[in-house]
mmCIF file of C-alpha atoms in Angstrom:
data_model
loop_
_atom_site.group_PDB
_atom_site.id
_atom_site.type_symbol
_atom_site.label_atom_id
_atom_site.label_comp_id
_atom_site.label_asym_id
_atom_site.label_seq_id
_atom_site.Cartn_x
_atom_site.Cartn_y
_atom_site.Cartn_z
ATOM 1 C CA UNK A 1 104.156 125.064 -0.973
ATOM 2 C CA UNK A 2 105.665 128.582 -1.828
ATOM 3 C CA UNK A 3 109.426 127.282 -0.851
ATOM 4 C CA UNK A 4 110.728 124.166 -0.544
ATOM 5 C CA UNK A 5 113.417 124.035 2.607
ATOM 6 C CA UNK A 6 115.308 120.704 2.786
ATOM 7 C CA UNK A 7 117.577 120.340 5.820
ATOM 8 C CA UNK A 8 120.851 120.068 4.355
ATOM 9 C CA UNK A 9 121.346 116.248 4.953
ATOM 10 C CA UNK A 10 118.235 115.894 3.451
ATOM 11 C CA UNK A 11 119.148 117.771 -0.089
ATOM 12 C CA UNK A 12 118.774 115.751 -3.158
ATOM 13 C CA UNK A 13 120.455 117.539 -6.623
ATOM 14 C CA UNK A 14 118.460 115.754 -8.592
ATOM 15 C CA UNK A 15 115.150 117.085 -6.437
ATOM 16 C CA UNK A 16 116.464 120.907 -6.508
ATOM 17 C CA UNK A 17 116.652 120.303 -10.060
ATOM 18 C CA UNK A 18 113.525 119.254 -10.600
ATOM 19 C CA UNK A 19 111.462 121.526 -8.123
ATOM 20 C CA UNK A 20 113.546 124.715 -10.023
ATOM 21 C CA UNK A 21 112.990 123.643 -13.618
ATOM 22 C CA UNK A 22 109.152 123.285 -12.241
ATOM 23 C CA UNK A 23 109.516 127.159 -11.347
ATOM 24 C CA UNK A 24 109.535 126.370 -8.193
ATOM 25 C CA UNK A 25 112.264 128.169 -5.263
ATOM 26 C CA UNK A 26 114.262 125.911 -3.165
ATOM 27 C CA UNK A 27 116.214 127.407 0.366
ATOM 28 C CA UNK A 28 118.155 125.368 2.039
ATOM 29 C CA UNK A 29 118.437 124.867 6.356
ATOM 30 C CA UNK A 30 120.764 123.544 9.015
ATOM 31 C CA UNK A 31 120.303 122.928 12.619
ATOM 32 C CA UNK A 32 122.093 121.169 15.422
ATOM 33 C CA UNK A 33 124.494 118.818 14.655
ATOM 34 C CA UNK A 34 123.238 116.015 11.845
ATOM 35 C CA UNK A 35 125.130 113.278 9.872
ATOM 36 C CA UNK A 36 128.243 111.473 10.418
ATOM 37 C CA UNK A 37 131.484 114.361 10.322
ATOM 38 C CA UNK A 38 133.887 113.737 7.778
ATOM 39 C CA UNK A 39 130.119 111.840 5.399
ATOM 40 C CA UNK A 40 127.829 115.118 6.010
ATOM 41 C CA UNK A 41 127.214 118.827 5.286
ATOM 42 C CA UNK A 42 129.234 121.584 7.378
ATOM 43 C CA UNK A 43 128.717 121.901 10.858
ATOM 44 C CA UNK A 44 127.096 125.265 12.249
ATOM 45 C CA UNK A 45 128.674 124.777 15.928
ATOM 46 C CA UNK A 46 130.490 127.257 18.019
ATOM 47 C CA UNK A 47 133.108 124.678 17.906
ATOM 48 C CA UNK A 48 133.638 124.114 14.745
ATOM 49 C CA UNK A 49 135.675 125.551 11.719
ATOM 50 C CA UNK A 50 134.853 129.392 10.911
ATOM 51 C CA UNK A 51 134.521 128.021 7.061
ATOM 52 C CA UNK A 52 131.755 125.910 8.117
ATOM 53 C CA UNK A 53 129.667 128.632 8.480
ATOM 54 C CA UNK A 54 131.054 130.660 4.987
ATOM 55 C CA UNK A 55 130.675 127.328 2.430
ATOM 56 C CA UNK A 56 126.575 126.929 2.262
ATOM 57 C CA UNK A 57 126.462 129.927 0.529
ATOM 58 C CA UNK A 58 128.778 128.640 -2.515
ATOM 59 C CA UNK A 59 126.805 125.278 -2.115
ATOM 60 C CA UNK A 60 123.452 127.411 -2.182
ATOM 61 C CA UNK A 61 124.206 129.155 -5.464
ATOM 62 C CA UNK A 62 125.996 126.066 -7.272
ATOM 63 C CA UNK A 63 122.454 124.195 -6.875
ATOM 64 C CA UNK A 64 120.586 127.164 -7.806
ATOM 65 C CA UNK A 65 118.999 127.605 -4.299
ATOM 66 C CA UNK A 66 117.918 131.762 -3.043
ATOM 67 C CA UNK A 67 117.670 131.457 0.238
ATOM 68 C CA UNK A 68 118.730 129.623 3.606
ATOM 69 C CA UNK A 69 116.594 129.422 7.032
ATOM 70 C CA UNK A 70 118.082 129.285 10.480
ATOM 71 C CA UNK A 71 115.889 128.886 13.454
ATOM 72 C CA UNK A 72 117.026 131.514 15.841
ATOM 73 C CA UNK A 73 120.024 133.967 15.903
ATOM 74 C CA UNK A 74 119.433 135.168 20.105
ATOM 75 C CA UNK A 75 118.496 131.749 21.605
ATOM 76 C CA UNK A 76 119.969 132.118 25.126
ATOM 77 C CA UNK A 77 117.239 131.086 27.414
ATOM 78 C CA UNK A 78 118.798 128.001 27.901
ATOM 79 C CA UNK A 79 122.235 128.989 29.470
ATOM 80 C CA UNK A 80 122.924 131.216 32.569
ATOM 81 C CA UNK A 81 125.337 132.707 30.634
ATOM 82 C CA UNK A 82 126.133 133.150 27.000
ATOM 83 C CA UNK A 83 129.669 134.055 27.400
ATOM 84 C CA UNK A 84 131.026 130.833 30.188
ATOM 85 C CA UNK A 85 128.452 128.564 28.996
ATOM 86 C CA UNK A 86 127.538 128.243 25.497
ATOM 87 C CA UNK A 87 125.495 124.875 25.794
ATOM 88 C CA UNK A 88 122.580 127.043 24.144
ATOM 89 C CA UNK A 89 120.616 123.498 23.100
ATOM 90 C CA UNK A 90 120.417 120.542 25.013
ATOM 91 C CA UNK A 91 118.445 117.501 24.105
ATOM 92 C CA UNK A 92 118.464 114.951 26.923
ATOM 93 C CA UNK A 93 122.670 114.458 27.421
ATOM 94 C CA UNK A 94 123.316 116.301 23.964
ATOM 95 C CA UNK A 95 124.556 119.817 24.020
ATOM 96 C CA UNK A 96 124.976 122.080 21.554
ATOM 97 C CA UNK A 97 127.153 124.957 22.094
ATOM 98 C CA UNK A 98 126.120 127.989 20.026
ATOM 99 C CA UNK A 99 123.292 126.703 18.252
ATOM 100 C CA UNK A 100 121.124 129.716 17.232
ATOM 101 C CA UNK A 101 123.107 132.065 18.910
ATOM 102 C CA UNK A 102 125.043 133.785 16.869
ATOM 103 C CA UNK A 103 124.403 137.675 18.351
ATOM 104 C CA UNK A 104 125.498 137.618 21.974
ATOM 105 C CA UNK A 105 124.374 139.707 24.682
ATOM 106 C CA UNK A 106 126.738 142.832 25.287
ATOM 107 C CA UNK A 107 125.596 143.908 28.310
ATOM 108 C CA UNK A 108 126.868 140.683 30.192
ATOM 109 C CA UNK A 109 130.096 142.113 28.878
ATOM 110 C CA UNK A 110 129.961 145.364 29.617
ATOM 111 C CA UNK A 111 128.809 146.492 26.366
ATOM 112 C CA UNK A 112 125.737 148.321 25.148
ATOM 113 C CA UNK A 113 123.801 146.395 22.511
ATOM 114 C CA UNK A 114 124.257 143.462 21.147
ATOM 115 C CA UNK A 115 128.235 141.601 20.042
ATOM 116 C CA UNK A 116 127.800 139.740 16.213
ATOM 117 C CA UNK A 117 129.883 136.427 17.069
ATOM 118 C CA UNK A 118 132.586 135.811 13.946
ATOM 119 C CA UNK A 119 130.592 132.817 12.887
ATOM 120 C CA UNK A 120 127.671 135.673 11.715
ATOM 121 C CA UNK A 121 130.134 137.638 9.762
ATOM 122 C CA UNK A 122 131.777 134.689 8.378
ATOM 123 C CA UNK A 123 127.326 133.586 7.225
ATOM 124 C CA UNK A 124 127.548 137.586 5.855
ATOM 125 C CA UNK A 125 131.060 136.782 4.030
ATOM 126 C CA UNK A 126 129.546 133.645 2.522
ATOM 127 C CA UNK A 127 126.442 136.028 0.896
ATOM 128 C CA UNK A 128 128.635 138.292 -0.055
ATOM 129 C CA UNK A 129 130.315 135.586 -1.427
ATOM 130 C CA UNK A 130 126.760 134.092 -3.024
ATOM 131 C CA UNK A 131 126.125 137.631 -4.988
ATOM 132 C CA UNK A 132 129.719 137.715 -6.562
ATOM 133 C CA UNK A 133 128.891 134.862 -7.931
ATOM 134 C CA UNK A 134 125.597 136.382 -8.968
ATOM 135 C CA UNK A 135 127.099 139.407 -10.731
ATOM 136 C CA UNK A 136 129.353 137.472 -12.565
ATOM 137 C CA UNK A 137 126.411 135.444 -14.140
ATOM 138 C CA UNK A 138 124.351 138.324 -14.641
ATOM 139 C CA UNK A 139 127.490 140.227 -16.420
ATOM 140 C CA UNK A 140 127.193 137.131 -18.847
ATOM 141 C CA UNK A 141 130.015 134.723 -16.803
ATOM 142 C CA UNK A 142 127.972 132.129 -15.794
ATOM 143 C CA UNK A 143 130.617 129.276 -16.846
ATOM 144 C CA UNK A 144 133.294 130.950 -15.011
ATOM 145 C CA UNK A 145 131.282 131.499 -11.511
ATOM 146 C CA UNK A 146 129.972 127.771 -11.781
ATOM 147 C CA UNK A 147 133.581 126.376 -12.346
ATOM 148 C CA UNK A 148 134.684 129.061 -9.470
ATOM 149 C CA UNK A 149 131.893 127.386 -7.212
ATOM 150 C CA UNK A 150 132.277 123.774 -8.020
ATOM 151 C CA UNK A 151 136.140 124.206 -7.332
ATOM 152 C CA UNK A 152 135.305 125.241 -3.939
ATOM 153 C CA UNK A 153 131.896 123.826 -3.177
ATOM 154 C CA UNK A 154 132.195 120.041 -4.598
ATOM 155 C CA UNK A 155 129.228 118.801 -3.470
ATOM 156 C CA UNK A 156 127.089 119.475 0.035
ATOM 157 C CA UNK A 157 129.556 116.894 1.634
ATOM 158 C CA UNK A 158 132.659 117.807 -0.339
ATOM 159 C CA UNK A 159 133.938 121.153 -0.269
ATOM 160 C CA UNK A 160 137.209 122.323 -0.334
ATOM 161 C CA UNK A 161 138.844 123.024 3.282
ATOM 162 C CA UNK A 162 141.148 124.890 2.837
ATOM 163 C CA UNK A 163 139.662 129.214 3.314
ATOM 164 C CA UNK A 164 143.072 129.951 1.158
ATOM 165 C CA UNK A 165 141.452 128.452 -1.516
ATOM 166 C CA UNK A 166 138.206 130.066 -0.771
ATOM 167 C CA UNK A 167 140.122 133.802 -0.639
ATOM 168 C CA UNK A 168 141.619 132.944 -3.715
ATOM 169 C CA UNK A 169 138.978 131.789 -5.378
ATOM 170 C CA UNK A 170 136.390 135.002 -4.544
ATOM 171 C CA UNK A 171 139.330 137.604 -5.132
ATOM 172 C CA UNK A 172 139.695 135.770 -8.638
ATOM 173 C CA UNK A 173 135.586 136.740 -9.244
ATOM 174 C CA UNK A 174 136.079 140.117 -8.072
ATOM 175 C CA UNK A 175 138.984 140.594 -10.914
ATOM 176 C CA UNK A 176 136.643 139.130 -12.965
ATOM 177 C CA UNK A 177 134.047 141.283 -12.106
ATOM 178 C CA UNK A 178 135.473 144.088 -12.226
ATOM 179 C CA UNK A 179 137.393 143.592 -15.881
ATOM 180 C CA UNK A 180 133.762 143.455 -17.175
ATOM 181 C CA UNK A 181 132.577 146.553 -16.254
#
């Protein structure tokens, strides 16, 4: 195994832990809908909050994980229409609206090439988010961007919910960063 991939509700600290002080590089990877809401990790649904989709990053780099999988960005083939009917997964009565679609289909509105949906620039916000926190720690800050992240990312079923905070919080590391210089 070149990269271990736990779905989030399957993460384990103590695992990540081990598998990184082995030398080992740990991702992590959501799909559908899993756990209990309000007991689980964000959601990644159309219909669900736009920080859902920004906080994996900040839970990513707390536990030391480089990378995330998703299993599709374009998957339409499931719904007539992207834009009336987002049900883009269905499992028996289950339906999933927006799962791995987050680029829509311009031309069905009148547009040439493809639309980014806001929960793909809120995933880009989040890695931007990810290598602030990076710099910091590489400009020798490391205590300050792991307090930063554990204020906002608790835990991968605690986290804080309010994107003030989050705002806050990232325009703090970018004073931070940019003091160091």
């Amino acid at each position: 195994i070149d990269i271990w991939v736990p779905l989030w509700t399957m993460l384990d600290e103590d695992a990540i832990a081990e598998r990184l002080r082995a030398g080992e590089e740990v991702w992590s990877y959501t799909a559908l809908t899993q756990g209990l809401r309000g007991r689980d990790t964000p959601y990644w649904q159309l219909d669900c909050p736009l920080l859902e989709f920004r906080i994996p990053m900040w839970m990513n780099w707390r536990d030391g994980l480089t990378g995330m999988l998703y299993w599709s960005l374009v998957w339409w083939s499931v719904t007539p229409d992207m834009w009336t009917d987002p049900g883009t997964y269905r499992v028996g009565d289950d339906i999933y609206n927006g799962d791995g679609a987050f680029i829509y289909p311009g031309v069905d509105a009148g547009i040439d090439g493809p639309v980014v949906s806001m929960r793909l620039k809120q995933i880009r916000e989040g890695f931007e988010d990810y290598e602030y926190l990076k710099i910091l720690t590489d400009r020798g800050d490391r205590k300050f961007a792991e307090e930063a992240a554990r204020a906002i990312a608790r835990g991968w079923t605690d986290w804080h919910a309010d994107p003030t905070a989050l705002y806050r919080a990232r325009e703090t590391i970018a004073q931070r960063i940019a003091s160091s210089r």
